[in-house]
Coordinates of C-alpha atoms and ligand atoms in Angstrom, one line a residue:
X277 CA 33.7 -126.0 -196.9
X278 CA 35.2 -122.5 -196.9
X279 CA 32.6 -120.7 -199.0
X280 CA 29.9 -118.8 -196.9
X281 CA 26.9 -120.7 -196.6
X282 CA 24.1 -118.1 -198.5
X283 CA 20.7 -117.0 -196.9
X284 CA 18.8 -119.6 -198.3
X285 CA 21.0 -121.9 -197.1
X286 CA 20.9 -121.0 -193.3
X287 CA 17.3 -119.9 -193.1
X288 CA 15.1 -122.0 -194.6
X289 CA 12.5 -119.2 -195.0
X290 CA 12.3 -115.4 -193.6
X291 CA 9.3 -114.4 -191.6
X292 CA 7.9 -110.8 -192.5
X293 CA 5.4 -108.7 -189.8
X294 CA 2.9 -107.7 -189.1
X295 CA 1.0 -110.2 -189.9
X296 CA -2.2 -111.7 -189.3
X297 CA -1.2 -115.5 -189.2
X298 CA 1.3 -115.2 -186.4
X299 CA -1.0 -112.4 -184.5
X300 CA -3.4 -115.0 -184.3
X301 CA -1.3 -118.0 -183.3
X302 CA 0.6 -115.1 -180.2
X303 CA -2.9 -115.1 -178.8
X304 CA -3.6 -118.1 -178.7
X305 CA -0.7 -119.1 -176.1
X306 CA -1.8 -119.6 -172.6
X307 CA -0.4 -118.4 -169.7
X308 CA 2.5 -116.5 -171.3
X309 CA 1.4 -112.8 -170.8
X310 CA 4.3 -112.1 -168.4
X311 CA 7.4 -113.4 -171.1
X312 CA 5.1 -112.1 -174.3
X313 CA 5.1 -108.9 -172.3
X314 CA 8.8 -108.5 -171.7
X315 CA 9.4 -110.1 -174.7
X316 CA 8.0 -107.1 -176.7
X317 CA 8.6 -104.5 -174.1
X318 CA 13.1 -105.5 -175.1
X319 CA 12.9 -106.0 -178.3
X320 CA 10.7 -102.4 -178.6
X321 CA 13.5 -100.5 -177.3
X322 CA 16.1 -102.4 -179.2
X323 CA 14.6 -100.8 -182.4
X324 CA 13.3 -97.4 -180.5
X325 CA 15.6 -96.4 -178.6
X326 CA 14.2 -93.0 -178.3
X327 CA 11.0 -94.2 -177.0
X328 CA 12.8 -94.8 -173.3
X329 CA 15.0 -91.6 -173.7
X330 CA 11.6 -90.0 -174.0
X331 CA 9.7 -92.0 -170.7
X332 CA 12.8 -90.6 -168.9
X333 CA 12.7 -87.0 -169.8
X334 CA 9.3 -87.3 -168.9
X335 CA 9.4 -89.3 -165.3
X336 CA 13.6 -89.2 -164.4
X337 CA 15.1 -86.1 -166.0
X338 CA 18.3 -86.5 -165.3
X339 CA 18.5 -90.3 -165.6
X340 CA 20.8 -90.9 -168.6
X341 CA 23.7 -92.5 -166.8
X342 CA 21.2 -94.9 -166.2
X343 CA 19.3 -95.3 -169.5
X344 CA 22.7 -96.1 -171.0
X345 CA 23.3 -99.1 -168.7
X346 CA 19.3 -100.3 -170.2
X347 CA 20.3 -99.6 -173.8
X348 CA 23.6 -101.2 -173.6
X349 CA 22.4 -105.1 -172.9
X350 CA 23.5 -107.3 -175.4
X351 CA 20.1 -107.6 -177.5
X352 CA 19.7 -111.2 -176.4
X353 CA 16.9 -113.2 -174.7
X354 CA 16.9 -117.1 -173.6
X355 CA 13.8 -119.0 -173.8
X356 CA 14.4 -122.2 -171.8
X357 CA 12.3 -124.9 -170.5
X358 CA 10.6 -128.2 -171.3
X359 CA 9.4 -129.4 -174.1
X360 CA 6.4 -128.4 -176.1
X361 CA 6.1 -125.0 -173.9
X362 CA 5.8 -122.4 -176.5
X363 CA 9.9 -121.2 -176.9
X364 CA 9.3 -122.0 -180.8
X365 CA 5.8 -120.4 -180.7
X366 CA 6.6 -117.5 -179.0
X367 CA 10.2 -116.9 -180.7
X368 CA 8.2 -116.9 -184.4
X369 CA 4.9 -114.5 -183.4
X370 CA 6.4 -112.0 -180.5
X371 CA 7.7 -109.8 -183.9
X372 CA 4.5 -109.3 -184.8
X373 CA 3.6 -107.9 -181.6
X374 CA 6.9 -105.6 -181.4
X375 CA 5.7 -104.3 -185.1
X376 CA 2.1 -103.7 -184.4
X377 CA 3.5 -101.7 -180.8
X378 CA 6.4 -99.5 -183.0
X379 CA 4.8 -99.2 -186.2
X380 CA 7.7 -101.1 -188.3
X381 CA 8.5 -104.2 -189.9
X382 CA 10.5 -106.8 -188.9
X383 CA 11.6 -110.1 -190.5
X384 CA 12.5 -112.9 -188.6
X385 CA 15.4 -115.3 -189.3
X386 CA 14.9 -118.5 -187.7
X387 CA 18.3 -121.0 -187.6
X388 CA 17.7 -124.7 -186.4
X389 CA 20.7 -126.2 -184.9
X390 CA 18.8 -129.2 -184.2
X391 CA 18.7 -130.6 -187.7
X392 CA 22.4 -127.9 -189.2
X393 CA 25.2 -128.2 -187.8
X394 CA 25.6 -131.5 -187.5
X395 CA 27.8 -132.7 -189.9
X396 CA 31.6 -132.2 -190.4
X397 CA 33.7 -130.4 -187.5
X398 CA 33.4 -126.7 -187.8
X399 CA 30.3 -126.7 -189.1
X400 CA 28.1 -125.1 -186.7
X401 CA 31.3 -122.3 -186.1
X402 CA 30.4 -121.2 -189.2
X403 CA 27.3 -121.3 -189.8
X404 CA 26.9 -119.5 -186.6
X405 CA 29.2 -116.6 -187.8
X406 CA 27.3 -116.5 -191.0
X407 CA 24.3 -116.3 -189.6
X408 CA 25.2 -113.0 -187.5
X409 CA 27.1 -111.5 -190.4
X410 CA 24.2 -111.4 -192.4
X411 CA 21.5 -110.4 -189.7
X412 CA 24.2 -107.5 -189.3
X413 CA 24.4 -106.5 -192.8
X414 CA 20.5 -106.5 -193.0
X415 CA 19.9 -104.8 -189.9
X416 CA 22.4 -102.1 -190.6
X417 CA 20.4 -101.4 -193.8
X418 CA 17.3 -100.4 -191.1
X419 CA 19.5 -98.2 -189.0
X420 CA 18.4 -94.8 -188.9
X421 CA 20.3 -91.5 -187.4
X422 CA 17.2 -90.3 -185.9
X423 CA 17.8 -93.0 -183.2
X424 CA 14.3 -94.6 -184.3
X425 CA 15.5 -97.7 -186.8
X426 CA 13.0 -98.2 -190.2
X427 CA 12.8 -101.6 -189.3
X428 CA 14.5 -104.8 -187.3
X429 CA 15.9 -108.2 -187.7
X430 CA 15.6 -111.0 -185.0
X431 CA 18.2 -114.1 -185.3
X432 CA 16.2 -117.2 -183.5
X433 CA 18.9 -120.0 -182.6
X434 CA 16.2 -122.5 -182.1
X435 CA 17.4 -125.9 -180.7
X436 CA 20.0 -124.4 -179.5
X437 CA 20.9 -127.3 -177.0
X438 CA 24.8 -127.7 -177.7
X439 CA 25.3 -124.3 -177.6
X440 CA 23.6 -124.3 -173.9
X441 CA 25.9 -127.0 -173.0
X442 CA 28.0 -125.0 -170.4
X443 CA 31.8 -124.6 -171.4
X444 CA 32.7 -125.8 -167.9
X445 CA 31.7 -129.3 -168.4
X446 CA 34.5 -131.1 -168.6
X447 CA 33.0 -133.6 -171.8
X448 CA 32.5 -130.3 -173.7
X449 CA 33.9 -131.0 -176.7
X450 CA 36.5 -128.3 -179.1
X451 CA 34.1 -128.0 -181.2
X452 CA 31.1 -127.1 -178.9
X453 CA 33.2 -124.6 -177.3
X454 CA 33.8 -122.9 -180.9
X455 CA 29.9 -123.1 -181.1
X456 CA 29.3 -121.2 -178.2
X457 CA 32.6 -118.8 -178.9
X458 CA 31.6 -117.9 -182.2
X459 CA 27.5 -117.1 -180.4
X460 CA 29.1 -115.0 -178.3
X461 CA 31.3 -112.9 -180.8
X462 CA 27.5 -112.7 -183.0
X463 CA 26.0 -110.8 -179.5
X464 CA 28.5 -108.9 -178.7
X465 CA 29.0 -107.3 -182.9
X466 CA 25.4 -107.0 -182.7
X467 CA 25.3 -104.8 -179.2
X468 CA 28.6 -102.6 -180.2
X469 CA 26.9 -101.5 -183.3
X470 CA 23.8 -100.5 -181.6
X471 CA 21.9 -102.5 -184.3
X472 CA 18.2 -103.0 -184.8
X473 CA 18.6 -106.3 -184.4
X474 CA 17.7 -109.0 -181.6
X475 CA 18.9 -112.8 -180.5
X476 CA 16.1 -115.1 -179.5
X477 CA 17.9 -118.4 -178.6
X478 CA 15.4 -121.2 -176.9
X479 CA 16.9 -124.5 -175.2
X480 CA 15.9 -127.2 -173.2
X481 CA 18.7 -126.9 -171.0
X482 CA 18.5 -124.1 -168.8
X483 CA 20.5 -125.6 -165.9
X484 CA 23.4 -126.3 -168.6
X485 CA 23.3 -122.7 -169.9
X486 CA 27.0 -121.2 -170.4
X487 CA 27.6 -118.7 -168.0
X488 CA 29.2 -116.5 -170.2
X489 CA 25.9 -116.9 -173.0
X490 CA 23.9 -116.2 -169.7
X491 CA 25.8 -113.5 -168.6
X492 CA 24.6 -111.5 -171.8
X493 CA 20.9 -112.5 -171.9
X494 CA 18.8 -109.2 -171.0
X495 CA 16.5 -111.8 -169.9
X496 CA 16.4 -115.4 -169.3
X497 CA 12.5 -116.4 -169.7
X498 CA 11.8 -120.0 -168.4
X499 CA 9.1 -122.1 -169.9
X500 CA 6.9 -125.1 -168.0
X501 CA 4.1 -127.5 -168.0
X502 CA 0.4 -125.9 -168.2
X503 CA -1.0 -126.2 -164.4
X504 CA -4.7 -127.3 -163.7
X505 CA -6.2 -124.1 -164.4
X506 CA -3.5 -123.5 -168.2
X507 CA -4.5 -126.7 -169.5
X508 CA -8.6 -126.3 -168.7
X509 CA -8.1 -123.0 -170.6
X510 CA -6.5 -124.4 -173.7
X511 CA -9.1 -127.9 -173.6
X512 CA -11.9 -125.2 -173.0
X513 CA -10.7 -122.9 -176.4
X514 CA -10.5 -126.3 -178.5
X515 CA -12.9 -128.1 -177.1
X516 CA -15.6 -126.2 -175.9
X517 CA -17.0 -125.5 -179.6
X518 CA -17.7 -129.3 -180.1
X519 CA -20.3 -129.0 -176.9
X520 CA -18.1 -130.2 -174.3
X521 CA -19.1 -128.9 -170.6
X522 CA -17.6 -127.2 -167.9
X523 CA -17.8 -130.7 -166.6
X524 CA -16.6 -133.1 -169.4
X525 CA -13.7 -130.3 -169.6
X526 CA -12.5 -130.5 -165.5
X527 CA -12.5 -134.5 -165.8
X528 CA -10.1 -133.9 -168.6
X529 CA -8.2 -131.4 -166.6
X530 CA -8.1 -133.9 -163.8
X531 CA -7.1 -136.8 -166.2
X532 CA -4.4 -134.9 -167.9
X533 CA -2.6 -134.1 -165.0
X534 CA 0.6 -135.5 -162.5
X535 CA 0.1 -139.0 -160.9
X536 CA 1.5 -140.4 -158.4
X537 CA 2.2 -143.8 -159.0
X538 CA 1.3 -143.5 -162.7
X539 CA 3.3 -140.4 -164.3
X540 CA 4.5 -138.2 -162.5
X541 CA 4.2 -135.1 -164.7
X542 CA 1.4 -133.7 -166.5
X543 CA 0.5 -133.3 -170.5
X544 CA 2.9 -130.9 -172.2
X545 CA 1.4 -128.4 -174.1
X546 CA 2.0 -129.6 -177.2
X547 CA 0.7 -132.9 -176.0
X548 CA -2.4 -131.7 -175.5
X549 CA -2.9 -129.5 -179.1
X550 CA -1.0 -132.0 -181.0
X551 CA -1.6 -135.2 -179.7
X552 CA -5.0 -135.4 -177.5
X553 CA -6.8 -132.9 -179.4
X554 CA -6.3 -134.2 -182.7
X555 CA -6.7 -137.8 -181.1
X556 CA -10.8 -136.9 -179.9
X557 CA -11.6 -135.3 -183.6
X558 CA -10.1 -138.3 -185.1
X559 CA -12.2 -141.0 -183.0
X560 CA -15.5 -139.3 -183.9
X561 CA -14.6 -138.4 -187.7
X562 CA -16.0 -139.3 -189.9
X563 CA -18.9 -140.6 -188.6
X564 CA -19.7 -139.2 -185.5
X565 CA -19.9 -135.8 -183.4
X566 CA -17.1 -135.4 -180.7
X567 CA -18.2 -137.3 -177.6
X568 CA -16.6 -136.6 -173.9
X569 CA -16.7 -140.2 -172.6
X570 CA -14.7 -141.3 -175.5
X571 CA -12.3 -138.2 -175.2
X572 CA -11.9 -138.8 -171.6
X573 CA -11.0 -142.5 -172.4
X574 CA -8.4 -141.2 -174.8
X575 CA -7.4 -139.0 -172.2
X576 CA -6.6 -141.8 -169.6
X577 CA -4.8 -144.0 -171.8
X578 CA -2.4 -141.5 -173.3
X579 CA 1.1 -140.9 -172.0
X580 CA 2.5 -137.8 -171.8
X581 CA 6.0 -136.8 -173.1
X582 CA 8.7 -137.4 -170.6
X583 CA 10.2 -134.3 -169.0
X584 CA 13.4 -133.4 -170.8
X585 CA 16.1 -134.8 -168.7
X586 CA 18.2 -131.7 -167.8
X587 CA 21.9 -131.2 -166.5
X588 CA 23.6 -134.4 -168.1
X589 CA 26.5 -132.4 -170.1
X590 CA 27.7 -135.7 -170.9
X591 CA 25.0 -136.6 -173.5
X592 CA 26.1 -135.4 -177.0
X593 CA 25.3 -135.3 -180.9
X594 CA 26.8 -138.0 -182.4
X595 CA 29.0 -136.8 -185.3
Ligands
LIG766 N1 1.6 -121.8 -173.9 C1 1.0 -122.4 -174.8 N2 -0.3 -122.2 -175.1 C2 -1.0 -122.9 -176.0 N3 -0.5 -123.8 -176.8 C3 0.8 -124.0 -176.7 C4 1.6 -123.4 -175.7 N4 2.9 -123.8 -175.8 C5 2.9 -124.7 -176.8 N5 1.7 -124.9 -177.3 C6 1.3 -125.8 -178.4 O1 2.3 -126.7 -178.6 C7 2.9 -126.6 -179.9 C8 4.4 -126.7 -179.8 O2 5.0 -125.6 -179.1 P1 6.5 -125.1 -179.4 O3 6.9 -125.7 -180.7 O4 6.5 -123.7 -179.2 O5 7.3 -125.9 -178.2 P2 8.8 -125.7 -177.7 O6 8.7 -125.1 -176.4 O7 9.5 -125.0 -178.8 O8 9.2 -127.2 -177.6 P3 10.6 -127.9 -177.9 O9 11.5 -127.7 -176.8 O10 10.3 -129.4 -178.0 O11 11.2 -127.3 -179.2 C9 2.5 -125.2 -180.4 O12 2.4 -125.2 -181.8 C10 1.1 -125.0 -179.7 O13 0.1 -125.7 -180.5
LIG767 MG1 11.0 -125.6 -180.2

């Protein structure tokens, strides 16, 4: 229990970029150009600094007082929201975006607390203290004097819903408190060594979020259900190939949203590329082409995924 946990133990894998796999899949996320935007436009000037030192000799000579309060945010950004909103997605392509814009690479290392951490008491202390020790050590190796680093490393906490469990509720348990403790200590080594090196964490709960993790996010980006007009643009990208019509699409749209009386909530994303999408191909394969009345059908009689119920600090893992 006291030896460090190695690499391949915490991560189950490292994500390199560019890349052309997650390029594609960044694209392909509707109606998050405003968070993939500031998403990349951070985690850019955590690994270039230079590049806004330069803007502002350009536009605001003068302005370093106030270039020093940008570059001195803790390098960490919240993705929070429902379920099946992209957080995941868009925590494991945005690097690929941030390397294509600066010209470096980055690797990824992506930490489920979900499925780690579980176990005996102290375990996710430590492996939350392992896991910033070595995304410190690797992203010290990219460091560069010039101020422009050779490359960066983003942490992703994924699932990291007991962490956002705020240290104010009163059922927060010791060991919940050392979570989130040790998750601060990680941000805080990481932003007093000016490292190339950012924290994507993504929760469910955004109302639970710890003040004090909140108080360090540069940004806080909040994630939702597709409206009308998000879900008829992913059903129009998946399913317009097969021959469906504007109009087979907008009944779709229609049947896939809130009801009163029925559900009061609309599809998920993921419910609609995971679940209803897969659901159509199936019914016609193999004998059959796709075929709208059926889809619809399918539509109609599928339940979406409950909202996740947030704010109730008093629902924990059972250990
Ligand atoms: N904005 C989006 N545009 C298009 N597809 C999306 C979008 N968000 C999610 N999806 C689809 O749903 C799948 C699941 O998304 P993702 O794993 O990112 O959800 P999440 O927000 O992390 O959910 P959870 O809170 O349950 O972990 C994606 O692989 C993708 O197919
Ligand atoms: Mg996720």
């Amino acid at each position: 229990m006291n030896t460090k946990p190695s690499a391949d133990e915490l991560f189950e894998r490292r994500i390199s970029y560019p890349d052309f796999e997650p390029q594609a899949r960044f694209a392909r996320l509707v109606g998050l150009d405003d968070h993939k935007q500031r998403l990349t436009k951070m985690l850019g000037l955590l690994v270039n600094p230079a590049g806004l030192e330069a803007w502002a000799k350009r536009h605001h000579p003068g302005a370093q007082k106030l270039l020093d309060i940008v570059l001195r945010r803790p390098p960490l950004v919240v993705l929070a929201g429902d379920v099946g909103s992209g957080k995941t997605e868009l925590a494991e392509t945005v690097g690929d975006a941030v390397a294509r814009q600066e010209g470096i690479e980055i690797t990824l290392l992506p930490l489920s607390l979900a499925t780690r951490g579980q176990g005996r008491v102290g375990e996710m202390t430590q492996l939350l203290s392992a896991a910033f020790d070595y995304t410190a050590a690797e992203a010290t190796k990219l460091k560069s004097a010039s101020g422009r680093a050779r490359g960066a490393v983003i942490l992703l906490v994924d699932e990291a819903d007991a962490l956002a469990q705020s240290r104010e509720a009163a059922q927060m348990h010791h060991e919940d408190r050392a979570g989130v403790n040790a998750f601060i200590r990680g941000v805080d080594r990481l932003a007093s060594a000016r490292l190339p090196a950012a924290v994507i964490m993504c929760t469910n709960r955004l109302s639970a979020l710890d003040p004090a993790v909140r108080r360090r996010a540069a940004e806080v980006l909040s994630f939702s259900r597709p409206n009308d007009e998000q879900r008829r643009q992913v059903l129009t990208d998946c399913l317009q190939p097969l021959g469906f019509s504007r109009a087979n699409i907008d009944a779709l749209v229609a049947a896939t949203g809130a009801k009163t009386g029925a559900h009061e909530f609309g599809f998920t994303f993921s419910d609609l590329t995971q679940r209803l999408v897969p659901a159509i191909v199936l019914a016609a394969y193999p004998g059959a082409a796709a075929d709208p009345a059926t889809a619809l059908h399918i539509a109609k009689t599928m339940a979406p995924t409950p909202p996740f119920q947030d704010g109730r600090p008093g629902e924990r893992i059972q250990r």
